Coordinates of C-alpha atoms in Angstrom, one line a residue:
X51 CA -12.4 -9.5 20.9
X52 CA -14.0 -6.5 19.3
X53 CA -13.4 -4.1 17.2
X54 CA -15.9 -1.5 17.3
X55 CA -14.8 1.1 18.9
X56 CA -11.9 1.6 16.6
X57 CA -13.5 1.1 13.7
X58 CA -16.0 3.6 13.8
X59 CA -13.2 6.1 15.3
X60 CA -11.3 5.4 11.9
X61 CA -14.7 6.4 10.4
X62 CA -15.7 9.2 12.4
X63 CA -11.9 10.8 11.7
X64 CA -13.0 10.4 7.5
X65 CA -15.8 11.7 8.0
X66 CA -14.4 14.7 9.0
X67 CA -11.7 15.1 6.7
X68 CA -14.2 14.5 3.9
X69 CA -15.2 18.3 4.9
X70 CA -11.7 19.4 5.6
X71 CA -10.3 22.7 3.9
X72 CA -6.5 23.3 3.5
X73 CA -7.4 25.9 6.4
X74 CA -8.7 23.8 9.0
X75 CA -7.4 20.4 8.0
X76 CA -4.6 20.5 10.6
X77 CA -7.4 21.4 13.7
X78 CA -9.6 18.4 11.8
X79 CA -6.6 16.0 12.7
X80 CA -6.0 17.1 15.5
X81 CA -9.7 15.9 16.9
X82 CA -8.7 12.5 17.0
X83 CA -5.2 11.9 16.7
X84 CA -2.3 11.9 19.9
X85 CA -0.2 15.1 20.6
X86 CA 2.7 12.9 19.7
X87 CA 0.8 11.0 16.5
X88 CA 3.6 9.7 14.7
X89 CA 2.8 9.4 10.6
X90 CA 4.9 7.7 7.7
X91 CA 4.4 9.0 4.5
X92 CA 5.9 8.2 1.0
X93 CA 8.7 10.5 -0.3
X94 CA 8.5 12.8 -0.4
X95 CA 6.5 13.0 3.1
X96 CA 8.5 11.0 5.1
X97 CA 8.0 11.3 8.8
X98 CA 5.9 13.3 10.9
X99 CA 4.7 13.9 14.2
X100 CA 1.1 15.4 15.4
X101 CA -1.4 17.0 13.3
X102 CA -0.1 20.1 12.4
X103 CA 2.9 18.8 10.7
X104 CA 0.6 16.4 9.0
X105 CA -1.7 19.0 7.5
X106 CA 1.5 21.0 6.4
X107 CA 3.3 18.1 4.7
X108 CA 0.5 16.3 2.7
X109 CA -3.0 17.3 3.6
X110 CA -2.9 20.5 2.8
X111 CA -1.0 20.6 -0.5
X112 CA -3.4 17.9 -1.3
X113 CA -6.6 19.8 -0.5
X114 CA -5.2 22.6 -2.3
X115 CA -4.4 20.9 -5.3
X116 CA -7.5 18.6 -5.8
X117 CA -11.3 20.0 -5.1
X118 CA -14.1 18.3 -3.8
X119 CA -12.4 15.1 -2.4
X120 CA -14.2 12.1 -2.4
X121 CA -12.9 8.8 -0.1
X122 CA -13.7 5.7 -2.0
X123 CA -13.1 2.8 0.5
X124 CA -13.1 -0.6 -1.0
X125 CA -11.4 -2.4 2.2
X126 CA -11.6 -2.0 5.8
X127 CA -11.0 -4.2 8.6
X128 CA -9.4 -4.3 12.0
X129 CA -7.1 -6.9 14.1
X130 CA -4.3 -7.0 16.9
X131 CA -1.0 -6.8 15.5
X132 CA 1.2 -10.0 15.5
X133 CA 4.6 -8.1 15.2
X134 CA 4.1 -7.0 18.4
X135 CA 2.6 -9.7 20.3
X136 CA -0.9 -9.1 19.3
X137 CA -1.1 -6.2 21.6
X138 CA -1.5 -3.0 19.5
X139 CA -4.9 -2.7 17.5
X140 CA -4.4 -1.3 14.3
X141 CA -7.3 -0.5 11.5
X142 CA -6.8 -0.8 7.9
X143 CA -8.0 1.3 5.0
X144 CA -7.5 0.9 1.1
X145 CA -9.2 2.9 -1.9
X146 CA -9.3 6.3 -3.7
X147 CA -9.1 9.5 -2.8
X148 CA -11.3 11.2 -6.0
X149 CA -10.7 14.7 -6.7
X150 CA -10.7 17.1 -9.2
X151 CA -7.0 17.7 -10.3
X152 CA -7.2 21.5 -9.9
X153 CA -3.6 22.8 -9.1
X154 CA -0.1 21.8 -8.9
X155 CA 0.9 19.1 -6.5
X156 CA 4.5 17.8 -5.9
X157 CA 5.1 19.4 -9.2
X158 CA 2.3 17.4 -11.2
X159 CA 0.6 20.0 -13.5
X160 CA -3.1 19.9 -13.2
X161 CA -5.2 18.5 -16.2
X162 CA -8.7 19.5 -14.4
X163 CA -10.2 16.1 -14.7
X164 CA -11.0 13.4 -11.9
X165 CA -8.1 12.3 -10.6
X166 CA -7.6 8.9 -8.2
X167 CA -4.9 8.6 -6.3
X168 CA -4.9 5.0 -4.3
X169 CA -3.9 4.6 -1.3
X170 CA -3.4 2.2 1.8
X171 CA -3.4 2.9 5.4
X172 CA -2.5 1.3 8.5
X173 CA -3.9 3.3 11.8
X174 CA -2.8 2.7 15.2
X175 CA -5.8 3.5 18.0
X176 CA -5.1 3.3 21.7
X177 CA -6.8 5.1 24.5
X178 CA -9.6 6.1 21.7
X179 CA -7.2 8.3 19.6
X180 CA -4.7 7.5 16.5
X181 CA -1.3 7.5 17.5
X182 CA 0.3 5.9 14.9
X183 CA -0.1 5.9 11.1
X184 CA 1.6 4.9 7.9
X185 CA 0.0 6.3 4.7
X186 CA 0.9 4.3 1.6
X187 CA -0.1 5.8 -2.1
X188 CA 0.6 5.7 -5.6
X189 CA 2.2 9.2 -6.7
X190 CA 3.4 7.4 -9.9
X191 CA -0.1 6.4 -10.7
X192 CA -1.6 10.2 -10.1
X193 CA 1.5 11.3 -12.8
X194 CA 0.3 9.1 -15.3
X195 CA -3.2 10.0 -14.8
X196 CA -2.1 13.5 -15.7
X197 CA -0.1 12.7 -18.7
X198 CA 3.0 13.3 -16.9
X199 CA 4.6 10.0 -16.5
X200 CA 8.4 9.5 -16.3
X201 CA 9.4 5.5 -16.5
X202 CA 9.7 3.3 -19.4
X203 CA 7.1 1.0 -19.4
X204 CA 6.5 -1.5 -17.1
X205 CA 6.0 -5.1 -17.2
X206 CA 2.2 -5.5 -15.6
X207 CA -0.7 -3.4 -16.4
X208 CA -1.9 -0.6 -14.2
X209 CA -5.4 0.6 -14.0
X210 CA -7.9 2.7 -11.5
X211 CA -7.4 -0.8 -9.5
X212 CA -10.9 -1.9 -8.4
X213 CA -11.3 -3.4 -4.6
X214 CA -12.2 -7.4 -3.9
X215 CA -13.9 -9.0 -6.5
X216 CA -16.8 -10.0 -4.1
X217 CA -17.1 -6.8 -2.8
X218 CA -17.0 -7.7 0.8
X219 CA -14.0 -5.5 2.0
X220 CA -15.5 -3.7 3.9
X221 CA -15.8 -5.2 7.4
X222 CA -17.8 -1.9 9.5
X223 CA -18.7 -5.6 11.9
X224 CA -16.4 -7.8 13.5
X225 CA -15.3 -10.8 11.7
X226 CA -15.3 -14.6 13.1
X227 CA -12.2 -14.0 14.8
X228 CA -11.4 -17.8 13.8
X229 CA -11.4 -16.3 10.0
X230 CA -9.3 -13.8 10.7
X231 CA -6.6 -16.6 12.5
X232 CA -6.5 -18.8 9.0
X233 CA -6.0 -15.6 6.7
X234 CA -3.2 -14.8 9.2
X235 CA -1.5 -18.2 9.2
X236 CA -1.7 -18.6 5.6
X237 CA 0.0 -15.4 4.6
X238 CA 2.6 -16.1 7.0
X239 CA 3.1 -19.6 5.3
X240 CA 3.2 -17.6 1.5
X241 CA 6.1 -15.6 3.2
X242 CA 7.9 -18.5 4.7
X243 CA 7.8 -19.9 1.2
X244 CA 9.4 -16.9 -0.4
X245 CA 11.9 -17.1 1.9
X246 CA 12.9 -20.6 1.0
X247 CA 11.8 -20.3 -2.5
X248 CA 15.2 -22.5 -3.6
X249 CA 13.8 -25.5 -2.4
X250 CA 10.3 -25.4 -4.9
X251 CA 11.1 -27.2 -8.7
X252 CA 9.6 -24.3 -10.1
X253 CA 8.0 -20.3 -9.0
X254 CA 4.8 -22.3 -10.4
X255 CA 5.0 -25.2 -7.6
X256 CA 6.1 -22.2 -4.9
X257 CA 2.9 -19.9 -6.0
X258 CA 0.6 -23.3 -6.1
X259 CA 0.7 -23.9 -2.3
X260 CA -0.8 -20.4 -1.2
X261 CA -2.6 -19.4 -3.9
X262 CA -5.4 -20.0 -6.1
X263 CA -4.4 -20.1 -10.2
X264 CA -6.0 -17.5 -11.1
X265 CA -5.1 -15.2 -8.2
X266 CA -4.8 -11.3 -9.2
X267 CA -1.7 -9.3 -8.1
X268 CA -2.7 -5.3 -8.3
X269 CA 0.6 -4.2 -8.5
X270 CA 2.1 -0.2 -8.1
X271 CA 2.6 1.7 -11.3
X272 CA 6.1 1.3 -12.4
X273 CA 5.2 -2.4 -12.0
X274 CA 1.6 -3.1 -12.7
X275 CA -1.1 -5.4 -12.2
X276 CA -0.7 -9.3 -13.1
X277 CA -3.3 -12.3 -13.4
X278 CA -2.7 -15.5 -12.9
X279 CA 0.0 -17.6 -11.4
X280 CA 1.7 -17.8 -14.7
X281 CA 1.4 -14.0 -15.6
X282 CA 2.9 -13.3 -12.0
X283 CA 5.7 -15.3 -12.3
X284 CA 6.4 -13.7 -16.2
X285 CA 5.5 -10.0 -15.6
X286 CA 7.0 -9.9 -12.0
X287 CA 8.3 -12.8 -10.1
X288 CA 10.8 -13.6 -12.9
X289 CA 11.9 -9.8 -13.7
X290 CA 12.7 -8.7 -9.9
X291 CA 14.4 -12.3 -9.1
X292 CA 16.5 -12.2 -11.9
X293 CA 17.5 -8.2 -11.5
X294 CA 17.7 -7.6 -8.2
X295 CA 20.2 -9.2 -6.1
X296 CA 21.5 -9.0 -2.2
X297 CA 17.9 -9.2 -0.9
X298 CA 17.7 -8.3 2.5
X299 CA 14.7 -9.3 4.7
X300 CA 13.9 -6.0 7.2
X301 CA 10.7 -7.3 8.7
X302 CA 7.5 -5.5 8.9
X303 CA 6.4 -3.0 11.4
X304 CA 2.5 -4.2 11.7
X305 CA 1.0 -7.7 10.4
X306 CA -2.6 -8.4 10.9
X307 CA -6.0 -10.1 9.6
X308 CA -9.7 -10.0 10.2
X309 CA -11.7 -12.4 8.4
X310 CA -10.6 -12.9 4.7
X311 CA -8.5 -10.3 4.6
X312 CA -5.4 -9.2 6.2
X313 CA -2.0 -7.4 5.2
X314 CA 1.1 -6.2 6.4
X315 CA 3.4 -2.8 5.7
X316 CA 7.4 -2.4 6.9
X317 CA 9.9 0.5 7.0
X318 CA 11.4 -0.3 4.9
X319 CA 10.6 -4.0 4.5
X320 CA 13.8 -4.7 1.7
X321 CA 16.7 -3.7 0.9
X322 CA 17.8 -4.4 -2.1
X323 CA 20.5 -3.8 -4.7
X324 CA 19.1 -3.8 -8.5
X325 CA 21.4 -5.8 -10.5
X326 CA 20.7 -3.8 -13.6
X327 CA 17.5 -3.7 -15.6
X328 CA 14.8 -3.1 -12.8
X329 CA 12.5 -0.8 -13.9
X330 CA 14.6 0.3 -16.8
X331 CA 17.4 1.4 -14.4
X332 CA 21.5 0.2 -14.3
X333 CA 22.6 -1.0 -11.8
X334 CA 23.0 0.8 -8.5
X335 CA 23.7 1.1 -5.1
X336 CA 21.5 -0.6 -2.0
X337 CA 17.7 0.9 -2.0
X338 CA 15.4 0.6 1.4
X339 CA 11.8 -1.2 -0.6
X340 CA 8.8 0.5 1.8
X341 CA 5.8 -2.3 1.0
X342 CA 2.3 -2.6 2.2
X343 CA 0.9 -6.1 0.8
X344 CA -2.9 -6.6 1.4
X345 CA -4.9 -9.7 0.6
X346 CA -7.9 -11.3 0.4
X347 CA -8.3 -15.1 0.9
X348 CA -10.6 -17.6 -0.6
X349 CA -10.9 -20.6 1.4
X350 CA -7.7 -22.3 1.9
X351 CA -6.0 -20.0 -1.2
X352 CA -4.8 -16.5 -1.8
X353 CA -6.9 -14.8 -4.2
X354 CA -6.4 -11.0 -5.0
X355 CA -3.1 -8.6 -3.3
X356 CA -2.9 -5.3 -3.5
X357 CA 0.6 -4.3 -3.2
X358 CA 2.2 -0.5 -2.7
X359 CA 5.6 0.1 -2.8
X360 CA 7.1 4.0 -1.9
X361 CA 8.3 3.9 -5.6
X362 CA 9.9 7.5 -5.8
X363 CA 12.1 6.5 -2.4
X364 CA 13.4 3.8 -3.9
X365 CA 14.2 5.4 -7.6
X366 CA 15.6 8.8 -5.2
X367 CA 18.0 6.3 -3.0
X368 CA 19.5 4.8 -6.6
X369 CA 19.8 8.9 -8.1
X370 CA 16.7 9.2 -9.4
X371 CA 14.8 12.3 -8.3
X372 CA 11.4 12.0 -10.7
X373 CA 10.0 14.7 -8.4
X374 CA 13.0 16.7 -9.2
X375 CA 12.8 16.1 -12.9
X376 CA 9.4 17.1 -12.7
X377 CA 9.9 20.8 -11.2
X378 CA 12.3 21.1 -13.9
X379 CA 10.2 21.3 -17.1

């Protein structure tokens, strides 16, 4: 099983929109993408379908708003999708896309400084084009960066969120697909235990069985960043058991691993109802949670995730419009 041919599609399509305009970034996506290329975006992008749309919904505003873009990749890698049978290939990208925050975007005044705005992606190649893509990124993140940010504060620590600590994420050659099968196995195992988390003493002996003690969890703004299994279970674990209630399970659209690293993304993965508290909100009605978790394993452990959540869907579906709010001041 290989790879290749994907990857350095994946590769040859950011290479080109590294020299996209917001005049030609629709016919730039349209070079390698299907007629019919379905892409998920976060709210307020949502779903669209072929390149032009694309380029009309995010690119361009983005292009537009933030010069001389720069792709920062910390992780790529490749694998066959388990949700499906392991017969669609999907590649996986996570970083920065580095600008210069020029001119209005979504409503977020400019403060002409470097801007990062992180972001995960999950890409879909069959018959050597992308047909399917969900692009995950931090809006919230990009708001606070411009001194714009609209939450009360959050529980974790958010930063410009680095890639693996051993800076191996990267995977431009194939894996030992063997590798790729434990990383796989074991996440699936972490979610199995989540699932049955009741039957653990304590979050502690839940978290001990999949991952190492001093595992990092680089959570979305609105959330933040935790370290260690004690941290998590404080800063997080405790705060969204304990204030959301009727969890329910939606299952994930793609799941898949190469080598140490692998990850998964739904829509929407949850549904939940916050019980009152959750990110400084009252309680509410039921809210779809759009996820992408990716990790990287260390031997027989979890030891770093980066997890994105479509934060502003989730606050819109429970009355809060912070995009809204924005345009208004």
């Amino acid at each position: 099983m290989t790879f290749q041919d994907e990857k350095a599609l994946l590769r040859a399509h950011y290479a080109a929109l590294a020299k996209a305009t917001p005049g030609n970034v629709g016919a730039i996506l349209a070079e390698r993408t299907s007629d019919d290329w379905h892409w998920r975006g976060m709210h307020p992008f949502y779903e669209q379908h072929g390149a032009h749309a694309v380029a009309d919904s995010f690119w361009a505003p983005f292009l537009t708003a933030m010069s001389r873009v720069q792709r920062r990749q910390d992780i790529l890698f490749a694998g066959r999708n388990e949700i499906d049978g392991f017969d669609g290939t999907w590649v996986v990208s996570m970083g920065h896309l580095m600008g210069l925050f020029d001119a209005p975007f979504l409503g977020i005044k400019p403060h002409r400084r470097i801007a990062m705005l992180r972001y995960a992606e999950f890409n879909r190649i069959a018959d050597g084009k992308i047909v399917e893509t969900a692009m995950f990124c931090d809006l919230l993140h990009l708001m606070r960066q411009a001194g714009q940010y609209p939450l009360p504060p959050q529980t974790g620590a958010h930063l410009v969120q680095p890639g693996p600590a051993t800076h191996d994420g990267l995977l431009f050659d194939d894996a030992d697909p063997a590798e790729g099968e434990k990383t796989l196995t074991l996440v699936n195992r972490m979610i199995g235990d989540i699932n049955a988390h009741q039957r653990y003493e304590s979050p502690q002996d839940e978290l001990r069985r999949s991952w190492h003690d001093d595992f990092i969890w680089w959570g979305p703004e609105g959330i933040g960043a935790t370290y260690t299994i004690d941290r998590y279970v404080e800063q997080h674990q405790r705060p969204f058991r304990t204030q959301i209630k009727d969890r329910v399970y939606n299952g994930h659209v793609a799941r898949l691993a190469e080598g140490n690293f692998g990850g998964f993304f739904g829509w929407a993965n949850l549904t939940v109802t916050n019980a009152g508290g959750y990110m400084g909100l009252p309680s509410g009605k039921p809210a779809d949670m759009r996820v992408v978790d990716l990790y990287r394993r260390d031997g027989d452990k979890l030891a770093e995730n980066w997890i994105f959540i479509d934060m502003l869907h989730f606050l819109h579906m429970q009355g809060l419009d912070v995009l809204g709010r924005l345009k208004q001041t």
